[in-house]
Tab-separated table of N, CA and C in Angstrom:
chain	number	residue	atom	x	y	z
Z	481	UNK	N	69.623	96.628	103.220
Z	481	UNK	CA	70.279	95.855	103.031
Z	481	UNK	C	71.245	96.543	104.852
Z	482	UNK	N	71.931	95.951	104.999
Z	482	UNK	CA	72.860	95.792	106.857
Z	482	UNK	C	74.448	96.527	105.861
Z	483	UNK	N	74.920	96.856	107.292
Z	483	UNK	CA	76.307	97.311	107.506
Z	483	UNK	C	77.447	96.057	107.795
Z	484	UNK	N	78.504	96.416	107.450
Z	484	UNK	CA	79.414	95.780	108.514
Z	484	UNK	C	80.906	96.730	108.551
Z	485	UNK	N	81.126	96.863	109.671
Z	485	UNK	CA	82.429	97.530	110.138
Z	485	UNK	C	83.627	96.193	109.908
Z	486	UNK	N	84.536	96.780	109.214
Z	486	UNK	CA	85.584	96.129	108.948
Z	486	UNK	C	87.373	97.247	109.343
Z	487	UNK	N	87.824	96.880	111.093
Z	487	UNK	CA	89.299	97.478	111.001
Z	487	UNK	C	90.062	97.275	110.602
Z	488	UNK	N	90.797	97.863	110.740
Z	488	UNK	CA	92.191	97.794	109.922
Z	488	UNK	C	93.347	98.113	110.722
Z	489	UNK	N	94.415	97.410	110.683
Z	489	UNK	CA	95.421	98.133	111.525
Z	489	UNK	C	96.486	98.051	110.889
Z	490	UNK	N	97.508	99.440	110.224
Z	490	UNK	CA	98.080	99.875	109.455
Z	490	UNK	C	98.658	100.497	109.773
Z	491	UNK	N	99.194	101.315	108.034
Z	491	UNK	CA	99.109	102.520	108.044
Z	491	UNK	C	97.613	103.811	108.224
Z	492	UNK	N	97.860	104.597	108.537
Z	492	UNK	CA	96.735	105.483	109.129
Z	492	UNK	C	96.604	106.048	107.239
Z	493	UNK	N	95.307	105.953	106.769
Z	493	UNK	CA	94.696	106.550	105.603
Z	493	UNK	C	94.059	107.889	105.573
Z	494	UNK	N	94.284	108.174	104.442
Z	494	UNK	CA	93.280	109.761	104.783
Z	494	UNK	C	92.254	109.641	103.338
Z	495	UNK	N	92.327	108.643	102.395
Z	495	UNK	CA	91.708	107.897	101.669
Z	495	UNK	C	90.786	106.661	101.491
Z	496	UNK	N	89.574	106.412	102.279
Z	496	UNK	CA	89.226	105.435	103.328
Z	496	UNK	C	88.479	104.795	101.437
Z	497	UNK	N	88.097	105.245	100.059
Z	497	UNK	CA	87.638	105.172	99.150
Z	497	UNK	C	88.883	104.060	98.749
Z	498	UNK	N	89.913	104.367	98.075
Z	498	UNK	CA	90.821	103.660	98.503
Z	498	UNK	C	91.391	102.095	98.844
Z	499	UNK	N	91.246	102.836	100.494
Z	499	UNK	CA	91.718	101.668	101.230
Z	499	UNK	C	90.435	100.437	100.905
Z	500	UNK	N	89.252	100.630	101.041
Z	500	UNK	CA	87.818	99.948	99.971
Z	500	UNK	C	88.725	98.881	98.491
Z	501	UNK	N	88.980	99.720	98.284
Z	501	UNK	CA	88.884	99.099	96.669
Z	501	UNK	C	90.553	98.578	96.766
Z	502	UNK	N	91.347	98.392	97.511
Z	502	UNK	CA	92.928	97.505	98.224
Z	502	UNK	C	92.440	96.486	98.235
Z	503	UNK	N	91.552	96.248	99.600
Z	503	UNK	CA	90.428	95.642	99.965
Z	503	UNK	C	89.916	94.659	99.280
Z	504	UNK	N	88.634	94.881	98.393
Z	504	UNK	CA	88.115	94.431	96.832
Z	504	UNK	C	89.020	93.561	96.810
Z	505	UNK	N	90.305	94.088	95.943
Z	505	UNK	CA	91.083	93.686	94.807
Z	505	UNK	C	91.632	92.690	95.792
Z	506	UNK	N	92.114	92.436	96.804
Z	506	UNK	CA	93.114	91.434	97.856
Z	506	UNK	C	92.115	90.148	97.633
Z	507	UNK	N	90.198	90.526	97.661
Z	507	UNK	CA	89.800	89.175	97.781
Z	507	UNK	C	89.312	88.656	96.774
Z	508	UNK	N	89.053	89.303	95.192
Z	508	UNK	CA	89.067	89.152	94.102
Z	508	UNK	C	90.028	88.149	93.778
Z	509	UNK	N	91.011	87.775	93.943
Z	509	UNK	CA	91.595	86.725	93.471
Z	509	UNK	C	91.838	85.765	94.106
Z	510	UNK	N	91.103	85.111	94.912
Z	510	UNK	CA	90.306	83.832	95.825
Z	510	UNK	C	89.829	82.792	94.843
Z	511	UNK	N	89.573	82.353	93.625
Z	511	UNK	CA	89.345	82.147	92.729
Z	511	UNK	C	88.300	80.908	92.876
Z	512	UNK	N	89.126	80.538	94.532
Z	512	UNK	CA	88.946	78.858	94.662
Z	512	UNK	C	87.071	79.359	95.161
Z	513	UNK	N	87.175	80.461	95.879
Z	513	UNK	CA	86.126	80.972	96.992
Z	513	UNK	C	85.459	81.766	96.330
Z	514	UNK	N	83.996	80.843	95.356
Z	514	UNK	CA	83.054	82.074	94.873
Z	514	UNK	C	82.479	82.821	95.464
Z	515	UNK	N	82.231	82.113	95.901
Z	515	UNK	CA	81.394	82.723	97.441
Z	515	UNK	C	81.893	84.174	97.826
Z	516	UNK	N	83.035	84.141	98.100
Z	516	UNK	CA	83.613	85.617	98.052
Z	516	UNK	C	83.899	86.649	97.189
Z	517	UNK	N	84.325	86.001	95.921
Z	517	UNK	CA	84.907	86.710	94.529
Z	517	UNK	C	83.215	87.386	95.241
Z	518	UNK	N	81.754	86.838	95.271
Z	518	UNK	CA	80.909	87.220	94.568
Z	518	UNK	C	80.480	88.263	95.723
Z	519	UNK	N	80.988	87.951	97.385
Z	519	UNK	CA	80.592	89.438	98.195
Z	519	UNK	C	81.200	90.440	97.993
Z	520	UNK	N	83.179	90.131	97.605
Z	520	UNK	CA	83.976	91.415	97.486
Z	520	UNK	C	82.802	92.423	95.932
Z	521	UNK	N	82.693	91.420	95.163
Z	521	UNK	CA	81.590	92.534	94.004
Z	521	UNK	C	80.468	92.958	93.804
Z	522	UNK	N	79.930	92.683	95.144
Z	522	UNK	CA	78.486	93.571	95.352
Z	522	UNK	C	79.055	94.567	96.614
Z	523	UNK	N	80.278	94.610	97.303
Z	523	UNK	CA	80.292	95.184	98.321
Z	523	UNK	C	79.769	96.938	97.931
Z	524	UNK	N	79.049	97.417	98.535
Z	524	UNK	CA	79.010	98.724	98.066
Z	524	UNK	C	79.741	99.715	99.625
Z	525	UNK	N	80.507	100.790	99.030
Z	525	UNK	CA	81.482	101.985	99.860
Z	525	UNK	C	80.414	102.645	101.140
Z	526	UNK	N	80.008	102.051	102.222
Z	526	UNK	CA	79.698	103.724	102.308
Z	526	UNK	C	80.170	104.187	103.384
Z	527	UNK	N	81.703	104.353	103.797
Z	527	UNK	CA	81.548	105.470	104.831
Z	527	UNK	C	83.714	104.692	105.021
Z	528	UNK	N	83.865	105.823	105.963
Z	528	UNK	CA	85.184	105.534	106.303
Z	528	UNK	C	85.272	106.248	107.791
Z	529	UNK	N	85.896	105.738	108.473
Z	529	UNK	CA	86.144	106.692	109.845
Z	529	UNK	C	87.751	105.943	110.331
Z	530	UNK	N	88.740	107.475	110.495
Z	530	UNK	CA	89.826	107.680	110.623
Z	530	UNK	C	90.277	106.884	111.514
Z	531	UNK	N	91.329	106.347	111.800
Z	531	UNK	CA	92.148	105.737	111.342
Z	531	UNK	C	91.864	105.071	110.103
Z	532	UNK	N	91.327	103.774	110.454
Z	532	UNK	CA	91.273	102.855	109.262
Z	532	UNK	C	90.560	101.682	109.386
Z	533	UNK	N	89.250	102.534	109.627
Z	533	UNK	CA	88.026	101.403	109.467
Z	533	UNK	C	87.163	102.271	108.447
Z	534	UNK	N	86.388	100.348	107.920
Z	534	UNK	CA	85.208	100.984	106.641
Z	534	UNK	C	84.632	100.819	106.751
Z	535	UNK	N	83.041	101.145	105.840
Z	535	UNK	CA	82.047	100.558	106.584
Z	535	UNK	C	81.352	100.260	105.627
Z	536	UNK	N	80.985	99.040	105.270
Z	536	UNK	CA	80.304	98.806	103.731
Z	536	UNK	C	78.954	97.929	104.150
Z	537	UNK	N	78.448	97.701	102.822
Z	537	UNK	CA	77.296	97.183	102.667
Z	537	UNK	C	77.077	96.470	101.565
Z	538	UNK	N	75.988	95.381	101.750
Z	538	UNK	CA	75.667	94.682	100.649
Z	538	UNK	C	74.081	93.993	101.346
Z	539	UNK	N	74.373	92.915	99.640
Z	539	UNK	CA	72.987	90.980	100.400
Z	539	UNK	C	73.608	91.332	101.565
Z	540	UNK	N	72.021	90.739	102.900
Z	540	UNK	CA	72.658	89.856	103.502
Z	540	UNK	C	73.365	88.535	103.559
Z	541	UNK	N	73.224	87.552	102.650
Z	541	UNK	CA	74.262	86.588	101.747
Z	541	UNK	C	75.576	87.213	101.444
Z	542	UNK	N	76.004	87.762	101.293
Z	542	UNK	CA	77.446	88.245	100.542
Z	542	UNK	C	78.098	88.991	101.637
Z	543	UNK	N	77.479	89.205	102.732
Z	543	UNK	CA	78.061	90.166	105.171
Z	543	UNK	C	78.287	88.713	104.648
Z	544	UNK	N	76.882	88.146	105.064
Z	544	UNK	CA	77.404	86.268	105.378
Z	544	UNK	C	78.719	85.988	105.266
Z	545	UNK	N	78.544	86.261	103.524
Z	545	UNK	CA	80.090	85.219	103.156
Z	545	UNK	C	81.259	85.809	103.595
Z	546	UNK	N	80.976	87.395	103.665
Z	546	UNK	CA	82.715	88.086	105.001
Z	546	UNK	C	82.473	87.476	105.638
Z	547	UNK	N	81.842	87.341	106.276
Z	547	UNK	CA	81.771	87.118	107.839
Z	547	UNK	C	82.392	85.704	108.107
Z	548	UNK	N	82.131	84.870	107.250
Z	548	UNK	CA	82.247	83.225	107.371
Z	548	UNK	C	83.809	83.434	106.383
Z	549	UNK	N	84.508	84.200	106.196
Z	549	UNK	CA	85.882	84.080	105.123
Z	549	UNK	C	86.417	84.523	106.315
Z	550	UNK	N	86.315	85.899	106.458
Z	550	UNK	CA	86.767	85.935	108.256
Z	550	UNK	C	86.896	84.968	109.425
Z	551	UNK	N	85.791	84.469	109.714
Z	551	UNK	CA	85.941	83.506	110.584
Z	551	UNK	C	86.714	82.387	110.257
Z	552	UNK	N	87.410	81.843	109.016
Z	552	UNK	CA	88.157	80.665	108.403
Z	552	UNK	C	88.810	81.179	108.209
Z	553	UNK	N	89.877	82.341	108.836
Z	553	UNK	CA	90.650	83.240	108.172
Z	553	UNK	C	91.183	82.965	106.466
Z	554	UNK	N	90.102	83.704	105.945
Z	554	UNK	CA	90.038	83.639	104.454
Z	554	UNK	C	90.572	84.714	103.805
Z	555	UNK	N	89.812	85.502	104.596
Z	555	UNK	CA	89.322	87.332	103.922
Z	555	UNK	C	90.826	87.892	104.458
Z	556	UNK	N	90.796	88.503	103.515
Z	556	UNK	CA	92.392	88.830	103.328
Z	556	UNK	C	92.184	90.395	103.413
Z	557	UNK	N	93.189	91.319	104.009
Z	557	UNK	CA	93.049	92.729	103.859
Z	557	UNK	C	94.203	93.232	102.993
Z	558	UNK	N	93.948	94.317	103.056
Z	558	UNK	CA	94.803	95.691	101.800
Z	558	UNK	C	95.732	95.165	102.096
Z	559	UNK	N	96.709	95.613	100.635
Z	559	UNK	CA	97.756	95.655	101.427
Z	559	UNK	C	98.425	95.997	102.203
Z	560	UNK	N	99.217	95.532	103.283
Z	560	UNK	CA	100.064	96.541	103.894
Z	560	UNK	C	99.208	96.576	105.540
Z	561	UNK	N	97.796	96.135	105.924
Z	561	UNK	CA	97.310	96.471	106.272
Z	561	UNK	C	96.881	94.769	107.314
Z	562	UNK	N	96.556	94.417	108.147
Z	562	UNK	CA	95.881	93.464	109.270
Z	562	UNK	C	94.699	94.048	109.639
Z	563	UNK	N	93.403	92.545	109.428
Z	563	UNK	CA	92.351	93.208	109.613
Z	563	UNK	C	91.988	92.882	111.073
Z	564	UNK	N	91.573	93.575	111.916
Z	564	UNK	CA	91.890	93.486	113.802
Z	564	UNK	C	90.176	93.002	114.229
Z	565	UNK	N	89.286	93.790	113.715
Z	565	UNK	CA	87.719	92.711	113.788
Z	565	UNK	C	86.862	93.192	112.036
Z	566	UNK	N	85.917	92.406	112.553
Z	566	UNK	CA	84.787	92.519	111.863
Z	566	UNK	C	83.261	92.590	112.103
Z	567	UNK	N	82.506	93.200	112.525
Z	567	UNK	CA	81.211	93.263	113.122
Z	567	UNK	C	80.578	94.176	112.352
Z	568	UNK	N	79.021	93.979	112.465
Z	568	UNK	CA	77.707	94.447	112.530
Z	568	UNK	C	77.719	95.855	112.328
Z	569	UNK	N	77.593	96.351	111.384
Z	569	UNK	CA	77.266	98.188	112.083
Z	569	UNK	C	76.332	99.027	111.867
Z	570	UNK	N	75.381	98.800	112.724
Z	570	UNK	CA	74.137	99.573	112.430
Z	570	UNK	C	73.893	100.855	112.218
Z	571	UNK	N	73.106	100.912	111.075
Z	571	UNK	CA	72.830	102.697	110.860
Z	571	UNK	C	72.204	103.434	111.687
Z	572	UNK	N	73.099	104.635	111.726
Z	572	UNK	CA	72.284	105.909	112.678
Z	572	UNK	C	71.662	107.330	111.751
Z	573	UNK	N	70.614	107.444	112.479
Z	573	UNK	CA	70.354	108.623	111.093
Z	573	UNK	C	71.618	109.867	111.946
Z	574	UNK	N	71.744	110.634	111.063
Z	574	UNK	CA	72.691	111.198	111.167
Z	574	UNK	C	71.709	113.031	111.362
Z	575	UNK	N	72.204	114.161	112.328
Z	575	UNK	CA	71.644	115.356	112.535
Z	575	UNK	C	72.383	115.821	112.218
Z	576	UNK	N	73.004	117.917	112.249
Z	576	UNK	CA	73.599	118.249	112.424
Z	576	UNK	C	73.617	119.021	113.763
Z	577	UNK	N	74.900	119.387	114.580
Z	577	UNK	CA	74.897	119.388	115.807
Z	577	UNK	C	75.581	120.950	116.369
Z	578	UNK	N	76.016	121.355	116.436
Z	578	UNK	CA	76.808	122.213	117.266
Z	578	UNK	C	78.300	122.435	117.553
Z	579	UNK	N	79.623	122.270	116.595
Z	579	UNK	CA	80.704	122.083	117.407
Z	579	UNK	C	80.691	122.529	118.341
Z	580	UNK	N	80.953	121.949	119.427
Z	580	UNK	CA	81.685	121.777	120.324
Z	580	UNK	C	80.490	121.797	121.849
Z	581	UNK	N	79.515	121.579	121.441
Z	581	UNK	CA	77.998	121.312	122.261
Z	581	UNK	C	77.834	119.733	122.905
Z	582	UNK	N	77.719	119.825	124.509
Z	582	UNK	CA	77.793	119.173	125.089
Z	582	UNK	C	76.907	117.885	123.982
Z	583	UNK	N	75.904	117.811	123.522
Z	583	UNK	CA	75.267	116.852	121.900
Z	583	UNK	C	76.373	116.189	121.524
Z	584	UNK	N	77.224	117.196	120.581
Z	584	UNK	CA	78.090	116.655	119.982
Z	584	UNK	C	79.699	115.536	120.699
Z	585	UNK	N	79.812	116.575	121.603
Z	585	UNK	CA	80.310	115.355	122.164
Z	585	UNK	C	80.368	113.887	122.788
Z	586	UNK	N	78.484	114.579	123.615
Z	586	UNK	CA	77.828	112.648	123.576
Z	586	UNK	C	78.067	111.509	122.927
Z	587	UNK	N	77.508	112.615	121.837
Z	587	UNK	CA	77.499	111.193	120.427
Z	587	UNK	C	78.682	110.820	120.147
Z	588	UNK	N	79.463	111.641	120.216
Z	588	UNK	CA	81.063	110.768	119.596
Z	588	UNK	C	81.194	110.399	120.703
Z	589	UNK	N	81.353	110.114	122.134
Z	589	UNK	CA	81.290	109.003	123.055
Z	589	UNK	C	80.936	107.937	122.789
Z	590	UNK	N	79.650	108.539	122.135
Z	590	UNK	CA	78.730	106.440	122.088
Z	590	UNK	C	79.198	106.685	121.203
Z	591	UNK	N	79.608	106.828	120.020
Z	591	UNK	CA	80.055	105.851	118.690
Z	591	UNK	C	81.473	105.204	118.999
Z	592	UNK	N	82.273	106.005	119.290
Z	592	UNK	CA	84.417	104.856	119.875
Z	592	UNK	C	82.942	104.110	120.390
Z	593	UNK	N	82.029	104.507	120.981
Z	593	UNK	CA	82.344	103.278	122.928
Z	593	UNK	C	81.950	101.901	121.978
């Protein structure tokens, strides 16, 4: 499975799971676009980065359906938000780093770049 990063614009939130659930609900009502409904039903919440970035995973065909819906301006954001970008996110391995270390700062800068 691959991952997508969905970046929203809107109020800052501390609860990524809730933002994910609202995003899925907003797109389940697209009864005329069965592929989109199947895609959001299959999404797996992988994570969240403040202030408003979701990381989701699912079968490639369903992630492609999300990208297509985004390109056609059919993909709906969670209520109160807009989607500013959507893109492929490559998983990376995590390892523990000492807080305040140069390696931790370098890693953070690379993730945000």
